[in-house]
XYZ file of C-alpha atoms in Angstrom:
557
model
C 90.941 62.310 12.004
C 92.873 59.250 13.217
C 94.596 59.076 16.552
C 98.196 60.170 16.813
C 100.591 57.578 15.452
C 103.049 56.391 18.100
C 105.216 54.147 15.976
C 105.838 52.424 12.688
C 106.256 48.706 11.960
C 107.806 47.106 8.876
C 107.530 43.446 7.955
C 107.609 41.124 4.970
C 105.249 38.291 4.124
C 107.508 37.253 1.231
C 110.797 38.219 -0.373
C 113.182 37.693 2.554
C 115.619 34.762 2.400
C 114.066 33.854 -0.935
C 113.835 35.178 -4.479
C 110.167 35.524 -5.360
C 106.662 36.175 -3.954
C 107.619 39.652 -2.781
C 105.230 41.257 -0.303
C 106.164 43.944 2.199
C 104.105 46.065 4.569
C 104.348 49.356 6.455
C 102.005 49.620 9.446
C 101.258 52.894 11.215
C 98.546 52.801 13.889
C 95.332 52.005 11.986
C 96.945 52.031 8.511
C 98.662 49.153 6.710
C 100.176 49.722 3.262
C 101.129 46.686 1.181
C 104.048 46.883 -1.245
C 103.835 44.309 -4.052
C 102.087 40.952 -3.969
C 103.939 38.388 -6.033
C 104.151 34.674 -6.509
C 106.924 32.200 -7.089
C 106.904 28.939 -8.956
C 107.347 25.619 -7.165
C 110.403 23.433 -7.431
C 110.175 19.753 -8.309
C 109.667 18.769 -4.663
C 106.244 20.465 -4.513
C 104.338 17.917 -6.525
C 101.219 19.206 -8.252
C 101.543 22.758 -6.904
C 100.962 25.480 -9.517
C 101.956 28.623 -7.613
C 103.230 29.751 -4.227
C 101.805 32.980 -2.814
C 102.308 34.715 0.557
C 100.391 33.701 3.664
C 98.219 36.753 4.446
C 96.731 35.516 7.739
C 97.948 38.616 9.615
C 96.432 40.935 7.032
C 93.106 39.086 7.189
C 93.109 39.489 10.973
C 93.686 43.243 10.482
C 91.633 43.630 7.330
C 90.113 46.964 8.307
C 93.589 48.527 8.588
C 94.741 47.634 5.055
C 94.362 50.838 3.011
C 96.217 50.243 -0.262
C 98.332 47.907 -2.368
C 101.184 49.756 -4.056
C 102.973 47.886 -6.840
C 106.532 48.825 -7.801
C 106.599 47.066 -11.192
C 105.005 44.337 -13.276
C 107.149 41.229 -12.844
C 105.364 38.036 -11.777
C 107.187 37.885 -8.450
C 105.614 41.270 -7.657
C 102.114 41.001 -9.183
C 101.381 37.262 -9.499
C 99.592 37.007 -6.142
C 97.382 40.087 -6.583
C 94.184 38.302 -7.722
C 94.324 35.921 -4.748
C 94.950 38.848 -2.375
C 92.095 40.954 -3.756
C 89.636 38.075 -3.440
C 90.164 38.350 0.319
C 91.039 42.021 0.829
C 89.681 44.354 -1.832
C 91.634 47.615 -1.565
C 92.710 50.186 -4.182
C 95.741 49.181 -6.264
C 98.234 51.933 -7.116
C 100.764 51.494 -9.903
C 102.129 52.891 -13.146
C 100.398 52.711 -16.495
C 102.257 49.710 -17.922
C 102.103 47.750 -14.657
C 98.367 48.362 -14.414
C 97.991 46.948 -17.924
C 99.597 43.679 -16.790
C 97.529 43.613 -13.596
C 94.350 44.114 -15.641
C 95.158 40.947 -17.610
C 95.302 38.953 -14.382
C 92.165 40.503 -12.922
C 90.261 39.848 -16.151
C 91.289 36.180 -16.024
C 90.048 35.943 -12.420
C 86.872 37.967 -13.161
C 87.886 40.706 -10.712
C 88.470 43.650 -13.024
C 85.020 45.189 -12.618
C 85.199 45.226 -8.836
C 88.771 46.455 -8.351
C 89.818 50.091 -8.039
C 92.985 50.629 -10.101
C 94.695 54.003 -9.644
C 97.429 55.132 -12.026
C 100.473 56.859 -10.559
C 103.886 57.969 -11.782
C 107.133 59.194 -10.274
C 105.615 62.639 -9.640
C 102.530 61.388 -7.777
C 101.844 62.193 -4.131
C 99.271 60.353 -2.012
C 98.133 61.416 1.462
C 96.581 59.124 4.097
C 95.996 61.149 7.262
C 99.496 61.583 8.700
C 101.206 59.372 6.093
C 102.404 60.869 2.813
C 103.572 58.642 -0.026
C 105.732 59.785 -2.930
C 107.732 58.023 -5.622
C 110.920 58.076 -7.684
C 111.800 56.439 -10.974
C 114.219 53.492 -11.076
C 115.624 51.514 -13.985
C 114.972 47.775 -14.242
C 114.298 45.144 -16.930
C 110.659 46.160 -17.379
C 109.153 49.603 -18.075
C 107.625 51.942 -15.510
C 109.400 50.947 -12.290
C 109.159 52.959 -9.090
C 110.751 53.309 -5.701
C 108.471 54.416 -2.858
C 108.937 56.979 -0.056
C 106.713 56.780 3.042
C 106.782 60.026 4.994
C 105.807 58.907 8.510
C 105.876 60.756 11.841
C 108.958 58.693 12.699
C 110.804 59.652 9.523
C 111.197 58.623 5.895
C 110.998 54.918 5.038
C 112.123 54.133 1.485
C 111.509 50.994 -0.592
C 113.741 50.878 -3.671
C 111.793 48.352 -5.729
C 113.980 46.303 -8.070
C 116.630 48.513 -9.628
C 119.947 49.028 -11.313
C 121.700 52.182 -12.498
C 121.810 51.995 -16.300
C 123.193 55.291 -17.601
C 122.298 54.363 -21.203
C 118.950 52.551 -20.851
C 117.468 51.095 -24.020
C 114.182 52.942 -23.465
C 115.830 56.235 -22.405
C 114.000 56.032 -19.066
C 116.737 57.117 -16.665
C 116.720 56.669 -12.914
C 115.786 59.739 -10.834
C 119.289 60.033 -9.366
C 118.862 63.705 -8.457
C 115.555 62.993 -6.746
C 117.113 60.111 -4.812
C 119.911 62.416 -3.681
C 117.355 65.004 -2.529
C 115.463 62.331 -0.557
C 118.765 61.360 1.061
C 119.584 64.981 1.923
C 116.214 65.299 3.655
C 117.058 62.247 5.747
C 116.085 58.595 5.408
C 115.362 56.713 8.600
C 115.129 53.232 7.053
C 115.838 51.828 3.604
C 114.451 48.580 2.207
C 116.755 47.795 -0.702
C 116.879 44.804 -3.040
C 119.796 42.378 -2.768
C 119.570 39.986 -5.729
C 123.057 40.708 -7.105
C 124.792 41.698 -3.870
C 127.422 39.004 -4.500
C 128.470 40.335 -7.911
C 131.190 43.010 -8.022
C 131.106 46.050 -10.274
C 128.243 47.814 -12.032
C 125.457 46.093 -13.937
C 126.146 46.260 -17.700
C 123.883 48.425 -19.834
C 120.969 46.978 -21.789
C 122.409 48.713 -24.871
C 125.084 46.004 -25.038
C 122.469 43.340 -25.700
C 120.924 45.196 -28.648
C 124.183 45.066 -30.607
C 124.627 41.329 -30.020
C 121.022 40.581 -31.004
C 121.417 42.529 -34.244
C 124.699 40.747 -35.068
C 123.066 37.347 -34.512
C 120.141 38.254 -36.788
C 122.533 39.387 -39.530
C 124.566 36.156 -39.359
C 121.563 33.812 -39.194
C 120.935 31.982 -42.480
C 117.527 30.524 -41.594
C 114.866 31.105 -38.936
C 115.797 32.877 -35.707
C 114.102 31.684 -32.520
C 114.713 33.991 -29.554
C 113.389 33.358 -26.052
C 113.297 35.910 -23.238
C 111.085 37.045 -20.397
C 107.820 38.313 -21.856
C 107.948 41.307 -19.521
C 111.350 42.494 -20.798
C 109.917 44.995 -23.265
C 113.337 46.559 -23.815
C 114.580 43.196 -25.083
C 111.458 42.765 -27.216
C 112.085 46.202 -28.735
C 115.636 45.161 -29.585
C 114.298 42.062 -31.341
C 111.836 44.204 -33.300
C 114.638 46.568 -34.323
C 116.916 43.698 -35.376
C 114.110 42.062 -37.360
C 113.342 45.333 -39.112
C 116.994 45.825 -40.099
C 117.254 42.270 -41.473
C 113.868 42.333 -43.234
C 112.279 39.659 -41.052
C 108.759 39.280 -39.681
C 108.134 38.201 -36.086
C 105.790 35.470 -34.872
C 104.908 35.495 -31.167
C 104.566 32.123 -29.414
C 103.306 31.715 -25.858
C 100.262 33.285 -24.252
C 102.175 35.552 -21.862
C 104.369 36.850 -24.696
C 101.329 37.666 -26.827
C 99.494 39.335 -23.932
C 102.404 41.467 -22.743
C 103.328 42.602 -26.265
C 99.683 43.571 -26.857
C 99.696 45.699 -23.681
C 103.037 47.290 -24.594
C 101.868 48.159 -28.119
C 98.510 49.466 -26.918
C 100.069 51.719 -24.248
C 102.979 52.953 -26.314
C 105.847 51.157 -24.603
C 106.751 49.212 -27.750
C 107.009 50.579 -31.281
C 106.852 48.366 -34.347
C 105.728 48.676 -37.989
C 102.107 47.662 -38.510
C 103.040 44.580 -40.550
C 105.891 43.415 -38.273
C 103.988 40.657 -36.462
C 102.647 37.590 -38.249
C 100.442 34.725 -37.105
C 101.866 31.338 -36.215
C 100.233 29.838 -39.317
C 102.294 32.139 -41.556
C 105.683 30.890 -40.348
C 105.913 28.054 -42.861
C 104.475 30.171 -45.676
C 107.498 32.497 -45.671
C 111.159 31.834 -46.528
C 112.945 30.852 -43.284
C 115.481 33.670 -43.678
C 112.569 36.128 -43.462
C 111.162 34.830 -40.158
C 111.961 35.371 -36.485
C 110.122 33.717 -33.609
C 109.887 35.446 -30.246
C 108.733 33.058 -27.530
C 108.469 32.271 -23.849
C 110.286 29.483 -22.025
C 113.779 30.852 -21.404
C 113.742 29.246 -17.927
C 113.141 25.730 -19.259
C 109.451 25.553 -18.320
C 108.341 22.184 -19.741
C 105.021 23.442 -21.172
C 106.310 26.740 -22.550
C 106.787 27.373 -26.260
C 110.578 26.935 -26.283
C 110.505 23.493 -24.636
C 107.780 22.333 -27.006
C 109.799 23.538 -30.000
C 112.856 21.654 -28.739
C 110.750 18.478 -28.458
C 109.212 18.903 -31.944
C 105.878 19.264 -30.157
C 104.689 22.654 -31.369
C 102.104 22.074 -34.073
C 102.908 23.827 -37.326
C 106.406 25.000 -36.296
C 109.483 22.867 -36.915
C 113.130 23.402 -36.041
C 115.292 22.650 -39.085
C 119.050 22.239 -39.315
C 120.657 25.663 -39.604
C 118.028 27.545 -37.589
C 119.415 29.854 -34.902
C 118.125 29.600 -31.334
C 118.973 32.406 -28.888
C 118.512 32.290 -25.122
C 118.220 35.992 -24.267
C 117.769 35.506 -20.518
C 119.987 33.987 -17.870
C 118.668 30.943 -15.988
C 117.268 31.695 -12.551
C 119.049 29.570 -9.900
C 117.373 26.173 -9.825
C 116.370 26.207 -13.506
C 119.783 25.330 -14.944
C 119.028 21.624 -15.460
C 115.827 22.267 -17.426
C 117.518 24.910 -19.571
C 120.471 22.625 -20.319
C 118.114 19.838 -21.409
C 116.426 22.159 -23.916
C 119.791 23.395 -25.219
C 120.831 19.781 -25.828
C 117.577 19.097 -27.678
C 118.146 22.014 -30.041
C 121.709 20.919 -30.764
C 120.408 17.421 -31.550
C 118.009 18.986 -34.072
C 120.916 20.681 -35.827
C 120.236 24.237 -34.675
C 122.876 26.851 -33.951
C 122.340 27.665 -30.272
C 123.499 30.837 -28.530
C 123.196 30.327 -24.777
C 124.939 30.830 -21.462
C 125.372 33.710 -19.066
C 125.141 37.231 -20.373
C 128.875 37.731 -20.000
C 129.598 34.835 -22.393
C 126.766 35.110 -24.907
C 126.173 38.856 -24.784
C 122.442 38.194 -25.035
C 121.423 39.138 -21.526
C 122.187 41.631 -18.804
C 120.621 41.575 -15.385
C 117.942 44.011 -14.338
C 119.245 43.943 -10.765
C 122.057 46.100 -9.433
C 125.519 44.715 -8.775
C 127.554 45.729 -5.733
C 128.453 49.198 -7.019
C 124.795 49.893 -7.870
C 123.762 48.923 -4.351
C 126.505 51.076 -2.844
C 125.415 54.022 -4.979
C 121.812 53.657 -3.746
C 123.041 53.550 -0.145
C 125.249 56.584 -0.724
C 122.380 58.570 -2.253
C 119.855 57.634 0.449
C 122.199 57.734 3.476
C 119.831 55.645 5.637
C 120.194 55.271 9.393
C 118.836 51.709 9.148
C 118.833 49.147 6.332
C 116.671 46.084 5.716
C 118.120 44.093 2.775
C 115.210 42.512 0.870
C 114.558 40.398 -2.226
C 117.283 37.823 -1.810
C 118.477 34.640 -0.191
C 120.409 34.797 3.057
C 123.881 35.013 1.540
C 122.732 37.943 -0.652
C 121.296 39.775 2.349
C 124.546 39.172 4.226
C 126.678 40.599 1.410
C 124.363 43.611 1.217
C 124.938 44.192 4.926
C 128.704 44.243 4.366
C 128.293 46.706 1.494
C 126.168 48.974 3.692
C 128.768 49.034 6.439
C 131.473 49.802 3.864
C 129.676 53.033 2.879
C 128.865 54.254 6.356
C 125.809 52.450 7.750
C 126.565 51.799 11.424
C 127.266 48.167 12.356
C 124.177 46.838 14.088
C 121.844 49.072 12.074
C 121.242 46.483 9.349
C 118.475 43.963 9.991
C 118.784 40.590 8.251
C 115.390 39.134 9.035
C 112.992 36.429 7.919
C 109.471 36.678 6.562
C 107.238 37.491 9.534
C 109.902 39.222 11.621
C 108.702 42.722 12.558
C 110.885 45.810 12.790
C 109.263 48.288 15.185
C 110.316 51.927 15.087
C 109.564 54.306 17.942
C 111.282 57.599 18.702
C 113.406 57.037 15.551
C 114.897 53.851 17.049
C 114.384 50.505 15.294
C 114.181 47.142 17.056
C 113.309 43.577 16.066
C 111.567 41.891 18.989
C 108.432 40.147 17.653
C 106.999 38.082 14.836
C 103.740 37.612 12.965
C 102.522 34.604 10.997
C 104.135 34.313 7.558
C 104.892 31.527 5.142
C 103.708 29.911 1.942
C 100.207 29.405 0.614
C 100.027 26.795 -2.141
C 97.792 27.185 -5.180
C 96.763 23.843 -6.684
C 94.275 24.183 -9.532
C 91.397 26.233 -8.144
C 92.337 25.361 -4.576
C 94.157 28.058 -2.596
C 95.679 27.032 0.724
C 93.960 23.653 0.905
C 97.183 21.755 0.216
C 99.515 21.597 3.193
C 102.559 19.673 4.377
C 100.635 16.435 5.009
C 99.196 16.361 1.488
C 102.607 17.131 -0.006
C 104.168 14.375 2.097
C 101.601 11.903 0.760
C 102.231 13.021 -2.818
C 105.966 12.597 -2.313
C 105.471 9.087 -0.942
C 103.177 8.159 -3.838
C 105.668 9.527 -6.375
C 108.590 7.615 -4.878
C 107.143 4.237 -3.837
C 103.609 4.071 -5.212
C 100.667 2.551 -3.362
C 99.018 -0.730 -2.429
C 95.238 -0.848 -2.211
C 93.994 -3.799 -0.151
C 90.261 -4.463 -0.589
C 88.640 -6.695 2.038
C 85.068 -7.982 1.765
C 83.899 -8.758 5.291
C 80.766 -9.942 7.033
C 79.278 -7.203 9.174
C 77.640 -9.703 11.540
C 80.480 -12.205 11.998
C 83.451 -9.893 11.391
C 85.233 -12.374 9.129
C 86.503 -12.356 5.559
C 83.915 -13.447 3.017
C 86.478 -13.843 0.227
C 90.203 -13.549 -0.366
C 91.599 -9.963 -0.153
C 92.073 -8.164 -3.473
C 95.525 -6.540 -3.801
C 95.896 -3.647 -6.267
C 99.361 -2.167 -6.937
C 99.879 1.268 -8.512
C 103.414 2.552 -8.925
C 104.793 -0.106 -6.564
C 105.250 -3.387 -8.446
C 103.819 -4.753 -11.677
C 101.273 -7.405 -10.703
C 102.173 -9.960 -13.390
C 105.857 -9.946 -12.435
C 105.345 -10.078 -8.664
C 102.978 -12.984 -8.070
C 104.957 -14.420 -5.140
C 105.169 -11.059 -3.339
C 101.466 -10.315 -3.776
C 100.462 -13.841 -2.724
C 102.461 -13.456 0.472
C 100.842 -10.052 1.126
C 97.466 -11.690 0.583
C 98.316 -14.452 3.075
C 99.636 -11.897 5.582
C 96.450 -9.814 5.376
C 94.268 -12.891 5.863
C 96.313 -13.995 8.875
C 96.185 -10.509 10.416
C 92.385 -10.304 10.086
C 91.868 -13.807 11.509
C 94.207 -13.152 14.447
C 92.331 -9.981 15.329
C 89.001 -11.801 15.119
C 90.249 -14.422 17.582
C 91.300 -11.658 19.937
C 87.897 -9.990 19.654
C 89.443 -6.861 18.110
C 86.985 -6.404 15.287
C 86.766 -2.618 14.949
C 87.374 -1.728 11.337
C 89.839 1.079 12.217
C 91.956 -1.287 14.320
C 91.964 -3.890 11.537
C 93.118 -1.287 8.984
C 95.878 -0.064 11.288
C 97.150 -3.605 11.885
C 97.150 -4.363 8.149
C 99.115 -1.180 7.403
C 101.687 -2.085 10.058
C 102.172 -5.776 9.199
C 102.135 -5.321 5.415
C 104.358 -2.241 5.627
C 107.019 -4.091 7.646
C 106.950 -7.095 5.291
C 107.117 -5.003 2.114
C 110.035 -2.930 3.414
C 111.937 -6.081 4.419
C 111.447 -7.610 0.968
C 111.767 -4.542 -1.289
C 113.252 -1.673 0.803
C 110.291 0.430 -0.371
C 107.561 2.189 1.595
C 104.452 2.359 -0.580
C 101.315 4.019 0.730
C 99.100 1.199 2.017
C 95.375 1.846 1.760
C 93.094 -0.861 3.258
C 89.439 -0.636 2.160
C 86.769 -2.682 3.943
C 83.494 -3.512 2.174
C 80.786 -4.687 4.559
C 78.149 -7.181 3.473
């Protein structure tokens, strides 16, 4: 039996003041429970980085306390970091049937499936860890099998909503547990962690049913192939595509590895229903009349290597976009992706396709899976929390969520807008924010995890902007003098054949610098390299207003 728990701490290692890499934790004495472990994708400033995952230094320092990873749903920003986490802290993973199917794909890829304990739960499950009881409630989102979590602690109930909206006519008939949420609220909620993604948008989130009608209409009107791109995880949307294809006598080809994998999991576990002959191979697309084919693919966010971008560039072997084809963007662009999406839209128009794109309100092809202001207010009204921590959003979203909370009765001062690493400590049912733990980003670059930091990224940025100059010096070890003229190699800075005068002057400057240092008896190789970097750097900037990376290499003979 563990010692009596004197308090509860809540913190996030991701998901606060950002959209992505969600990871939250509840700590009670010698127990730490992790909620979600996601990733986010880098922007164009993070050159060469493949993924960003949470910094788990604090968890590694308290490894023996971590008891479980509980996953609310299967989106990448909630499960993408799990393999990297489990390689360091192997604890049981609790989640619903569909989410576990997606996690299994990742663990198989990382060769971790055989050594990971996966425990299936649902909205009726109850888990007990000494004095901590954990229960669940069903929420509606843009992926099947989503849960909110209730931690029954000695201090009181702490509730994590997961990602949610209130869709009263969900496409999969999986309704939110509104009555259960109300009962939890009647019992008393000390603190609520509630998502904030759409806290700026007034009203209620539209129903997914609206999209199904627009998809069907587009399929009916299309005279040739239909190419529809959406999030692979949006099985409700995939089901609507299947239904529309069935009604218009089309077959569906799946393009993109994640789309194929997720659809396989959904079919295998009964979350997607389709006739046995509905799906065709990529090779069959050109064998069928175009009016009998639909393509369902990844790449709705403009990812340059995804299927949709390759189709728009005529770079997908065996599949060609022909004038009169219909291309549908059935997902809204995530902030930051608009430029890439617009480029792909332009490419499709140039190919003669009919393109349906834009926000869900204009195209009718997408509705958000995240609650608008009235959804968030309804959750607050049902839960009636004493304290609120807005999560899953950038600062302005968290701020708007705070205003919404106060408008429905949460006391001013009882909402904590915090950053990743800020800790909320609760003792005697009173919450305070007075301390921090280490939190931040860990970069994944190829097979390297965490070995790329700010200095490496700075160097990559400099190389990408101004290139580099390699200066090779062959020098006598005994006499400390140049044996031959320096060899200047330019990469990404200037083209050698067109810059003879500049490179000759750099050559002369290097020779002069080495000779001057020899006369002054400063013949340490490190000092020579430093002087060359300084003198050449100043000259190059004066002449070109560029700052290439300068790399002197000394060969001793």
